[in-house]
Coordinates of N, CA and C in Angstrom, one line a residue:
X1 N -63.0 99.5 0.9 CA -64.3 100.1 1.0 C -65.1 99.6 -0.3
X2 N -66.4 98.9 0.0 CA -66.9 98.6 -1.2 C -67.7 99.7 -1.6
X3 N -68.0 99.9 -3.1 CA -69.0 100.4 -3.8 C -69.6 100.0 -4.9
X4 N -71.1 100.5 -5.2 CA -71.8 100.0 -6.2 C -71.0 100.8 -7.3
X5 N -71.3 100.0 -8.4 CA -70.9 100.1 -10.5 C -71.4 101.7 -10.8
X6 N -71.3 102.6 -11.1 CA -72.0 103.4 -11.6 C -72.3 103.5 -12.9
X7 N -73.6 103.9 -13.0 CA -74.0 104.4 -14.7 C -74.5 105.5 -15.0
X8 N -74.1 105.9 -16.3 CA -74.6 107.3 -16.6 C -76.4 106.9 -16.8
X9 N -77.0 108.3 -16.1 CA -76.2 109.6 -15.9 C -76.2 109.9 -14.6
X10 N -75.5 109.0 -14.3 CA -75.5 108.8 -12.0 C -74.6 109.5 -11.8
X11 N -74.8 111.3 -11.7 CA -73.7 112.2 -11.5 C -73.0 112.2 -9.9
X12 N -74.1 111.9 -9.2 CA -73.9 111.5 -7.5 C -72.8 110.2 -7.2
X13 N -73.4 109.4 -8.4 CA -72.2 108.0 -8.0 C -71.1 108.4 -8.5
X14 N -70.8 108.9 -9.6 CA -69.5 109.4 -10.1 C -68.7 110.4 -9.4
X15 N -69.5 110.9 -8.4 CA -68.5 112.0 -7.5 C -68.2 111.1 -6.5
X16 N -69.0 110.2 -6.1 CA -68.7 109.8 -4.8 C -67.6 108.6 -5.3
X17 N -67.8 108.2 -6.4 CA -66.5 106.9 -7.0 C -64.9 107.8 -6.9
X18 N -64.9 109.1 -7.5 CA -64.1 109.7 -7.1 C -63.1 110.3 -6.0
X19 N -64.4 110.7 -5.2 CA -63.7 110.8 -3.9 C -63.1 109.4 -2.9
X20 N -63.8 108.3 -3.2 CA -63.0 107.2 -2.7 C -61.7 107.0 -3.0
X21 N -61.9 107.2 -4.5 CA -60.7 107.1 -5.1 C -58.8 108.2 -4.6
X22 N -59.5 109.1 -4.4 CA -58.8 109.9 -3.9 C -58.3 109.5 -2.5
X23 N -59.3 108.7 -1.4 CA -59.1 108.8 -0.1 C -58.1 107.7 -0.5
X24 N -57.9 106.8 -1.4 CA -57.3 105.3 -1.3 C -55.9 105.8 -1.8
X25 N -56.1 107.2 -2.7 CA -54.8 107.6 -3.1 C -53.6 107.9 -2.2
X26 N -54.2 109.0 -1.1 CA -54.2 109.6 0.2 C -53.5 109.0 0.5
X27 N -54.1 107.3 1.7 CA -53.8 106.4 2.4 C -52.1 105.9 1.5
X28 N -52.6 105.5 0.3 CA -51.6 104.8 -0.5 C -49.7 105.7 -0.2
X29 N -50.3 107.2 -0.2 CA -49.5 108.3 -0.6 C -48.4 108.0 1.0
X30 N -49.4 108.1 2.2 CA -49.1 107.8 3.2 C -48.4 106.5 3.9
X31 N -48.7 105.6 3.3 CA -48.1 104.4 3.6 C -46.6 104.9 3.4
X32 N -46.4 105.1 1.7 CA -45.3 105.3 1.1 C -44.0 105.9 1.7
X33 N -44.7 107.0 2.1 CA -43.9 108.5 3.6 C -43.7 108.0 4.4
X34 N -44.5 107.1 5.3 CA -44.2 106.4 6.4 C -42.7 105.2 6.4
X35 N -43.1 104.4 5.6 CA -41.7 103.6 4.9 C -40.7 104.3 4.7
X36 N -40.7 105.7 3.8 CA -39.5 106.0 4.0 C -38.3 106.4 5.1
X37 N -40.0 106.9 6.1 CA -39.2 107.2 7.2 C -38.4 106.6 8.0
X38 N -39.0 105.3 8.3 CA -38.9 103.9 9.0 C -37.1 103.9 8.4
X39 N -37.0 104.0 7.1 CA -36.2 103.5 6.4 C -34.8 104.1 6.8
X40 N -35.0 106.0 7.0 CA -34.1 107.1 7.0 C -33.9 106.6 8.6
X41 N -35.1 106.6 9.5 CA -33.9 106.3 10.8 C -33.3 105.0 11.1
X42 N -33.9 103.9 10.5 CA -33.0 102.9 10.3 C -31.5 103.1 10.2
X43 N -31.4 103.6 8.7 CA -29.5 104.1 8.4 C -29.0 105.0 8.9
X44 N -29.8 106.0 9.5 CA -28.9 107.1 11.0 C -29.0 106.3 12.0
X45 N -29.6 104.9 12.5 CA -28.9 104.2 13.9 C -28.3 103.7 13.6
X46 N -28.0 102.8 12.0 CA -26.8 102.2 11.9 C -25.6 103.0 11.7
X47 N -25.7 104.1 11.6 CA -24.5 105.1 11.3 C -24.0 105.4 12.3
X48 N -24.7 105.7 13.2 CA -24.3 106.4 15.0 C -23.4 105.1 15.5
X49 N -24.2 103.9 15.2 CA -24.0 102.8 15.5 C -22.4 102.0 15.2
X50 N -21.8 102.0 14.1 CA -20.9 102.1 13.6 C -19.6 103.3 13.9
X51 N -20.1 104.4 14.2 CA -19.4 106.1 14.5 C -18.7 105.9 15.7
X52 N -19.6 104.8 16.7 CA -19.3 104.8 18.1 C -18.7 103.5 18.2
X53 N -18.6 102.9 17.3 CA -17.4 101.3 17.3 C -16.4 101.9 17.0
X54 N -16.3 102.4 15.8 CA -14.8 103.3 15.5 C -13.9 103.9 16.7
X55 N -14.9 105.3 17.3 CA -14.4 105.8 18.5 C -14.2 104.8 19.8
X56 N -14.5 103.8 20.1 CA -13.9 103.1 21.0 C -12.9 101.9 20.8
X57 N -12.9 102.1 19.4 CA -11.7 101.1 19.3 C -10.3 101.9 18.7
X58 N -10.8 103.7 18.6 CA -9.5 104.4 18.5 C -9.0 104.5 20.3
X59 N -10.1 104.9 20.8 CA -10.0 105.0 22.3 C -8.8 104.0 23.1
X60 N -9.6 102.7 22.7 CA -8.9 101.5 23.1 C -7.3 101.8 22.7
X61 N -7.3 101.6 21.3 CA -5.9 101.8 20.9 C -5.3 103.0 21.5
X62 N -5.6 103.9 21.5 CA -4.4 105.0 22.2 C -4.4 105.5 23.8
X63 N -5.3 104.4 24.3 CA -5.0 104.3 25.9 C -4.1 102.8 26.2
X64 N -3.6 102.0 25.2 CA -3.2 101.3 25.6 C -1.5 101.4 25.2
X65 N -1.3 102.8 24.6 CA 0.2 102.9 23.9 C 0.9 103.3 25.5
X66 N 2.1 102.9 25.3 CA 3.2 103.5 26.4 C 3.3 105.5 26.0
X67 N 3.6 105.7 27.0 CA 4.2 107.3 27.1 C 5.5 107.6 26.2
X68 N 5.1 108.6 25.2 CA 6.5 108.6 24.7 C 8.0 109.3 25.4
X69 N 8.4 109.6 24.9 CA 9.9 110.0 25.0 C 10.0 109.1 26.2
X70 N 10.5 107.8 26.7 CA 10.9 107.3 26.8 C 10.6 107.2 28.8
X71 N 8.5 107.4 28.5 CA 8.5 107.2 29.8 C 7.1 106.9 29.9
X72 N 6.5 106.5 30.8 CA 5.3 105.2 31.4 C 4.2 106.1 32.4
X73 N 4.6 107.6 31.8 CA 3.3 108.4 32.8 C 2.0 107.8 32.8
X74 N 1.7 107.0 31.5 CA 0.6 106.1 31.8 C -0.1 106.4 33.2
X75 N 0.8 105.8 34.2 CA 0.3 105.0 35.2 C 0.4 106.3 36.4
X76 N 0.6 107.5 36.1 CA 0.7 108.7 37.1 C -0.6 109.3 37.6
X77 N -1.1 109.5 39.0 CA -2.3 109.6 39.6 C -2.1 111.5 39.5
X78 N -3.5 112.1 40.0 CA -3.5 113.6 39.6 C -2.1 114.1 40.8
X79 N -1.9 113.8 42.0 CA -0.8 114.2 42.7 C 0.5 114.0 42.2
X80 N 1.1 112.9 40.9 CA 2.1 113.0 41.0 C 2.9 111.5 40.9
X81 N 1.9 110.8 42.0 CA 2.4 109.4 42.1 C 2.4 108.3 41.1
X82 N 2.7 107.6 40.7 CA 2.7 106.2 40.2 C 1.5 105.4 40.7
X83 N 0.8 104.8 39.4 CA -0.5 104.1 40.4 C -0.3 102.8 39.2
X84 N -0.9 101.8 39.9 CA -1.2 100.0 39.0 C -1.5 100.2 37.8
X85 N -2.5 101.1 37.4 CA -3.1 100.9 36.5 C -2.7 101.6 35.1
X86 N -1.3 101.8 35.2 CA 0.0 102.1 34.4 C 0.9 100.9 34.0
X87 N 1.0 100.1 35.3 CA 2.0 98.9 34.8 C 1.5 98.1 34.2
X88 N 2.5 97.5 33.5 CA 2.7 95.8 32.5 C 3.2 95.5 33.0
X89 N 3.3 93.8 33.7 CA 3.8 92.9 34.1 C 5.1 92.8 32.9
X90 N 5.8 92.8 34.0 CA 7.8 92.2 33.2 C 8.1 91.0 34.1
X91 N 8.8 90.2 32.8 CA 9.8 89.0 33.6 C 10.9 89.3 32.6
X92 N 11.3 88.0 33.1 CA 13.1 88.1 32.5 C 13.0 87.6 30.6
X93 N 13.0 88.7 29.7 CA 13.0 88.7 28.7 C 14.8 88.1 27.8
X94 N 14.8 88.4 26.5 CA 16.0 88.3 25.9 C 15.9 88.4 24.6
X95 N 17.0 89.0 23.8 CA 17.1 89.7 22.5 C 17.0 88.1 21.2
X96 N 15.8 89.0 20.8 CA 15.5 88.1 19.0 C 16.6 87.1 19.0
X97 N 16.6 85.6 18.6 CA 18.0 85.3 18.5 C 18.7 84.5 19.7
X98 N 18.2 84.7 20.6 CA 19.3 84.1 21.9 C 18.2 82.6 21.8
X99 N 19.3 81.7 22.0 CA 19.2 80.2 22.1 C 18.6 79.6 23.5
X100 N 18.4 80.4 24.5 CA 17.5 80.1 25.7 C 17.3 80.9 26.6
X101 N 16.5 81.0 27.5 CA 16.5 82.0 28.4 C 17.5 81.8 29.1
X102 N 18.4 82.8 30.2 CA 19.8 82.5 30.6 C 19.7 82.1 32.0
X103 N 20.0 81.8 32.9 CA 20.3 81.6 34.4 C 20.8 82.8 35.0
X104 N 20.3 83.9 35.2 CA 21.1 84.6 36.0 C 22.6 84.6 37.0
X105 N 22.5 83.1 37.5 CA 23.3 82.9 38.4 C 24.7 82.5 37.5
X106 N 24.7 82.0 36.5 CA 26.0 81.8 35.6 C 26.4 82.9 34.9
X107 N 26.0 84.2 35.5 CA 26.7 85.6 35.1 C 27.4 86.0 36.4
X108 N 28.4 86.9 36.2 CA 29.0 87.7 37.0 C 29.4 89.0 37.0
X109 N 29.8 89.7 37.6 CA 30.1 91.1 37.3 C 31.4 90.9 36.9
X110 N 31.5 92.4 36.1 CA 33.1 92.1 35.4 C 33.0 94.1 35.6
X111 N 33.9 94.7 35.9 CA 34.6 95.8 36.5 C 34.4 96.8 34.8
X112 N 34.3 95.8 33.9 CA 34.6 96.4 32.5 C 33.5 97.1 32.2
X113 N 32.4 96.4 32.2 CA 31.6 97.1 31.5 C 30.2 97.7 33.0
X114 N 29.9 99.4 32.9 CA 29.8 100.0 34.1 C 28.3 100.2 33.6
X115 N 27.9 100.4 34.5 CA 26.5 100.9 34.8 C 26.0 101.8 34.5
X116 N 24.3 102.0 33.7 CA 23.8 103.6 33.4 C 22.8 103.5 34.3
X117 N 22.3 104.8 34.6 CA 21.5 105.3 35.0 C 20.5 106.2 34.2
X118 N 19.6 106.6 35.4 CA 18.1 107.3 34.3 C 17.4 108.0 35.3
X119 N 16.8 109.0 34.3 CA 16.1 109.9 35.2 C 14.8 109.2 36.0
X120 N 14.0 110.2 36.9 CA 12.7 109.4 37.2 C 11.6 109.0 36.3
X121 N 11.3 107.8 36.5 CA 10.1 107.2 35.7 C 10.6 107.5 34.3
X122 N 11.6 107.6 33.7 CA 11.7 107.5 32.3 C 13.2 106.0 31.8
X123 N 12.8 105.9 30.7 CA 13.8 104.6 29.8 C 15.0 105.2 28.9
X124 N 14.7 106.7 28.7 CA 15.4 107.1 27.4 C 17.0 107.3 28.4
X125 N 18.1 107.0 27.2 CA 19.3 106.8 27.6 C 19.9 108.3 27.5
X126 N 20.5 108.5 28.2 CA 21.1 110.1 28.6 C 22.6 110.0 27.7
X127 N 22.9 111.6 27.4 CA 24.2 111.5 26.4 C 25.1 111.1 27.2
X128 N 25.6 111.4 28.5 CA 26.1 110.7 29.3 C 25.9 109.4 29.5
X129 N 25.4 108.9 29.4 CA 25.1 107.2 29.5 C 25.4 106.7 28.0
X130 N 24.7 107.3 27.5 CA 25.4 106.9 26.0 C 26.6 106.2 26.1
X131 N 27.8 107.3 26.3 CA 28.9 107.1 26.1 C 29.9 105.9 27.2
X132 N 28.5 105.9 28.4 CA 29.1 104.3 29.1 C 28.7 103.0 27.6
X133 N 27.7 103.3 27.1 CA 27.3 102.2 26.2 C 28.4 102.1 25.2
X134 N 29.1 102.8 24.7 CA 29.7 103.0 23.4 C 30.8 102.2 24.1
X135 N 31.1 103.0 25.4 CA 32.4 101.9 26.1 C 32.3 100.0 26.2
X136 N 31.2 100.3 26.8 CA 30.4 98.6 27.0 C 30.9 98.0 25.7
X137 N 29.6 98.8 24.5 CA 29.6 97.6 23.6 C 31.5 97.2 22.7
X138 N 32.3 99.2 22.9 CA 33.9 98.5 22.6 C 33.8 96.8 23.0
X139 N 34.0 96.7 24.7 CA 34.1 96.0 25.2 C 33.8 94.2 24.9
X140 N 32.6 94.6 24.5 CA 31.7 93.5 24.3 C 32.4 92.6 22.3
X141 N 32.9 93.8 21.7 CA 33.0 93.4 20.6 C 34.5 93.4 21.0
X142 N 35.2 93.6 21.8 CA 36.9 93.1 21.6 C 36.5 91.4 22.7
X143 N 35.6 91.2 22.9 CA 35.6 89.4 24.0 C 34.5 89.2 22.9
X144 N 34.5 88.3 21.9 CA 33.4 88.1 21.0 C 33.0 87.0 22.1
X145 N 33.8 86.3 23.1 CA 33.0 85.0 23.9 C 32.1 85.7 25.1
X146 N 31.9 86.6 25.0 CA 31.3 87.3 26.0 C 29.9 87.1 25.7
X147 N 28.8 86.9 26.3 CA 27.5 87.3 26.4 C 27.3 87.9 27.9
X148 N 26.5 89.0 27.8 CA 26.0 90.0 28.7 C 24.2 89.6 29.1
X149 N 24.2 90.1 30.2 CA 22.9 89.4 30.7 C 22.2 91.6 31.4
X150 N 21.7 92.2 30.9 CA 21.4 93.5 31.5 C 20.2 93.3 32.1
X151 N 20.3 93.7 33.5 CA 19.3 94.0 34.8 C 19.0 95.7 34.6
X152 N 17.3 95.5 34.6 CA 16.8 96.8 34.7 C 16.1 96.9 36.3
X153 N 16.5 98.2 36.8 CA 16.0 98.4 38.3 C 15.3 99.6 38.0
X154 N 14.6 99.9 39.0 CA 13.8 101.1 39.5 C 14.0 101.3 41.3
X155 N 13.6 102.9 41.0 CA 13.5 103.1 42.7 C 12.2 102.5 43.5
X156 N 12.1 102.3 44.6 CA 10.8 102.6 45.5 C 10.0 103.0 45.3
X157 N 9.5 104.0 44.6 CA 8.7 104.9 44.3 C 7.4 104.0 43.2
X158 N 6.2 103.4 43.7 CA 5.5 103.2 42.8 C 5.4 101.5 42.8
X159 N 4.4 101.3 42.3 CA 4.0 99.9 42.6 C 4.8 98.9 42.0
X160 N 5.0 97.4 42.6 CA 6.0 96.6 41.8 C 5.5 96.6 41.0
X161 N 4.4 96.6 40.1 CA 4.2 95.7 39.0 C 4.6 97.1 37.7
X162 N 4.5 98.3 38.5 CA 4.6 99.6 37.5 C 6.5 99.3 37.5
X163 N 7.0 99.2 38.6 CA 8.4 99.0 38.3 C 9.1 98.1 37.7
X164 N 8.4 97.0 37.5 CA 8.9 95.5 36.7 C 8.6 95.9 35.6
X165 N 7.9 96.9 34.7 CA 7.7 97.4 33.7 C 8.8 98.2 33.1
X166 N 8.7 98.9 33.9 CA 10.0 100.5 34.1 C 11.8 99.8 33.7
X167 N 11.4 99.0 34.9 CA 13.1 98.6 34.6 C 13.3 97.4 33.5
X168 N 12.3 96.9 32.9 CA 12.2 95.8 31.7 C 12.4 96.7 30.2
X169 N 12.2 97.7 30.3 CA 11.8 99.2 29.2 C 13.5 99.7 29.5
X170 N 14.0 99.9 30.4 CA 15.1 99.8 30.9 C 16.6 99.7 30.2
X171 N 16.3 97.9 30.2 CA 17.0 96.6 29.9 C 16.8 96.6 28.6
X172 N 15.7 97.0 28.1 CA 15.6 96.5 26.8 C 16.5 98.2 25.9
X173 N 16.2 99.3 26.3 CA 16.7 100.5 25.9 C 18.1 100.5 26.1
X174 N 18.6 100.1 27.0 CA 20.3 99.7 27.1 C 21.0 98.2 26.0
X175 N 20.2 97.4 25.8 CA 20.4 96.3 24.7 C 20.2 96.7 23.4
X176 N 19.2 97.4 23.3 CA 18.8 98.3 22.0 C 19.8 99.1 21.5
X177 N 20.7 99.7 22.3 CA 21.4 100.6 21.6 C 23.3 100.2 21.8
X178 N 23.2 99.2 22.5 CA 24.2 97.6 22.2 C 24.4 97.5 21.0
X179 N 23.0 97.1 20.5 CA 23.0 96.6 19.0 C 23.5 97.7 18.1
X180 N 22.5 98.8 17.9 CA 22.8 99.9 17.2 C 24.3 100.1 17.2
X181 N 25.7 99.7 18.0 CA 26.7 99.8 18.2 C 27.6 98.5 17.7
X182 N 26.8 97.6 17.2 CA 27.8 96.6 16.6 C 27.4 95.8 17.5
X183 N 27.2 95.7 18.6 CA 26.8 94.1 19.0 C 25.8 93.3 18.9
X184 N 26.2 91.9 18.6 CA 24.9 91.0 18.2 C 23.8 91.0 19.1
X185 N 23.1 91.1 18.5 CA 21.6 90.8 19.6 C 21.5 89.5 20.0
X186 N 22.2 88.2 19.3 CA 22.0 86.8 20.5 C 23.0 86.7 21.4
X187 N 23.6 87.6 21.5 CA 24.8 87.7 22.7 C 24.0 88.1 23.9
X188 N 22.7 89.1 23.9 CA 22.1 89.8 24.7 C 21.2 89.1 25.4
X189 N 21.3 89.3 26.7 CA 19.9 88.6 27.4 C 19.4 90.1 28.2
X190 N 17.7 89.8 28.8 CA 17.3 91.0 29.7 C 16.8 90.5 30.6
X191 N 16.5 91.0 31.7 CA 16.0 90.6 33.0 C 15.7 92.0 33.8
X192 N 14.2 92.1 34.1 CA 13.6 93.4 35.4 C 13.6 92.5 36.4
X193 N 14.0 93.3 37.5 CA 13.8 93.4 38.9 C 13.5 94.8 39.4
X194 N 12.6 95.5 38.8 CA 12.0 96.4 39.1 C 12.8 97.1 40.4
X195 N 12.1 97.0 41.5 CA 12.5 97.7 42.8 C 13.2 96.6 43.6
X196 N 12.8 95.3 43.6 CA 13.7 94.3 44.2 C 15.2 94.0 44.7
X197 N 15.7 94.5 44.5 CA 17.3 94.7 44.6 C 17.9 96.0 44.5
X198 N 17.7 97.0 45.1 CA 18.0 98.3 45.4 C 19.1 98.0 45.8
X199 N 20.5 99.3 45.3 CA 22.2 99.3 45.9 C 21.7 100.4 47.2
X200 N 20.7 101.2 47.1 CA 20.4 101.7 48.6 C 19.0 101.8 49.3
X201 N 19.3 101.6 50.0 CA 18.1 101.6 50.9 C 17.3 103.2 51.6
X202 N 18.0 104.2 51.2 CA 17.9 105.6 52.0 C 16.4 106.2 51.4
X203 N 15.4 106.9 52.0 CA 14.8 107.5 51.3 C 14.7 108.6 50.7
X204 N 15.9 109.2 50.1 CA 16.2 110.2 49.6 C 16.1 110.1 47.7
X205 N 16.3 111.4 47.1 CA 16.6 111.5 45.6 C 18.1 110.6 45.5
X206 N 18.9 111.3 46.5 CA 20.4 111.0 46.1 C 20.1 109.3 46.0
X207 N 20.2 108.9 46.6 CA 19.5 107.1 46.8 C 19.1 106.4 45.8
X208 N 17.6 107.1 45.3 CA 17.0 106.8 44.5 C 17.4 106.6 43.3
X209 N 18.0 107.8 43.0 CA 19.1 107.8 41.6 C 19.9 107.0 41.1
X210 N 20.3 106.1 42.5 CA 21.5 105.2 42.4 C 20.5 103.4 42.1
X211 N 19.4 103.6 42.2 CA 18.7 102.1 41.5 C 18.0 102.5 40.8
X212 N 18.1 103.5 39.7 CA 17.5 103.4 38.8 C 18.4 103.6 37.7
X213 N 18.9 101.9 37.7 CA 19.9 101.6 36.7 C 19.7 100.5 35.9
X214 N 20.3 100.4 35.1 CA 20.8 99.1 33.8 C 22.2 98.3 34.5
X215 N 22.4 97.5 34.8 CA 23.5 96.9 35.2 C 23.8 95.5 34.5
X216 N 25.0 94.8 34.3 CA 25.3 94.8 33.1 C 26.7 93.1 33.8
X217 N 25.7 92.5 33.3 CA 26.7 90.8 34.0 C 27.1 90.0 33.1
X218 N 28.0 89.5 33.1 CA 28.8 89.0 31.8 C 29.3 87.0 31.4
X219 N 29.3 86.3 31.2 CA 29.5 84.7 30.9 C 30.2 84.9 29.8
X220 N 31.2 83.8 29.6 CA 32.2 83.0 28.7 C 30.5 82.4 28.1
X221 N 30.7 81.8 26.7 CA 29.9 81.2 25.7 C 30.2 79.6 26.2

C-alpha cells in the first residue's frame, strides 16, 4: 500500500501512517500463524503416517508365526476345519550337517527302531512317544553306521499343502529330540508326505490316529 511522507503538523497523515502500519502488522502476524499451522499438521501426518507402518509390519510379523505348543491352527476355518491358507509348502528336508539330500529308496525299515504318533493337527511329542525316542536314539547310538531317514504323515483331514507342512513339523520334532538324546544331527535326514501314504484308509478317529506318525527308515553309511 503506498502512502504519502508526512509532516508536522499533519495530525491526519500521522494517524493514517499508523493505522497502515498496524494493518501490515496484522497481515504479517497472520502469515506467521498460518505457517505454523501448515507446519503442526504436516508432523501429525507424518506421525500417523509412520504409527501405521509400525502396526502393519507388527501385524505382518505375528500373522506369519506358526501356532504354538506344537500346532498349525493357523490354518483352522470358524467350523473347525483345516483351510490353505494355514499351510507352508514341505519337501524332503535334512538336519544341519548331512552331506546330501538322501534317496528315500536306499532306506529300509528295521523292526528296531518303532514309530510315534500325535495327536490332531499338533507336532509336540507325547511322554509316551518320548520314550519310543529314547529307545530309537539307544538304538541309533549302539549302530554308529546307521543313518535314519524320518517320514512325517498326517491324516486326511485338511488340504495337502496344510498336511505337507504338519508332517514336515512332524519329522523335524522327532529328529530334534534325536539330537537332544545323543544323536548326531548329520546322521539325520527328514522327509513329509503329508497325507500321501496313509497305513489306513478307514474314515474313522481310530484310522486316523494311525497316520499321524513319524516313521523312522534306516541305511548302513
Amino acid at each position: 500500500m503506498r502512502h504519502r511522507m508526512c509532516t508536522e503538523p499533519d495530525r491526519a497523515c500521522h494517524v493514517w501512517e499508523s493505522l497502515a502500519y498496524a494493518q501490515r502488522e496484522r497481515k504479517g502476524g497472520a502469515m506467521v500463524q498460518r505457517c505454523l499451522q501448515i507446519g503442526f499438521l504436516l508432523t501429525l501426518a507424518s506421525l500417523m503416517v509412520l504409527a501405521g507402518c509400525a502396526k502393519m509390519m507388527t501385524t505382518t510379523s505375528d500373522s506369519s508365526a506358526p501356532g504354538a505348543g506344537g500346532s498349525l491352527d493357523g490354518g483352522r476355518a470358524a467350523d473347525g476345519s483345516r483351510t490353505e491358507d494355514g499351510g507352508r509348502t514341505a519337501a524332503m528336508g535334512q538336519a544341519p550337517g548331512s552331506p546330501a539330500r538322501p534317496d528315500p529308496r536306499e532306506f529300509a525299515v528295521t523292526a528296531v527302531l518303532r514309530d510315534i504318533h500325535f495327536e490332531f493337527d499338533r507336532y509336540d511329542i507325547r511322554p509316551e512317544d518320548a520314550r519310543v525316542l529314547e529307545a530309537n536314539a539307544e538304538s541309533l547310538k549302539s549302530n554308529p553306521s546307521w543313518r535314519v531317514l524320518i517320514e512325517g504323515h498326517a491324516d486326511q483331514r485338511g488340504t495337502s499343502e496344510y498336511n505337507l507342512a504338519l508332517g514336515d513339523r512332524r519329522a523335524k520334532a522327532s529328529m530334534n529330540y534325536l539330537v537332544s538324546q545323543g544323536v548326531r544331527a548329520s546322521r539325520i535326514s527328514v522327509i513329509s508326505y503329508g497325507e500321501a501314504r496313509p497305513v489306513c484308509d478307514q474314515m474313522s478317529e481310530g484310522c486316523w490316529s494311525q497316520n499321524r506318525r513319524a516313521h523312522f527308515l534306516v541305511k548302513e553309511k
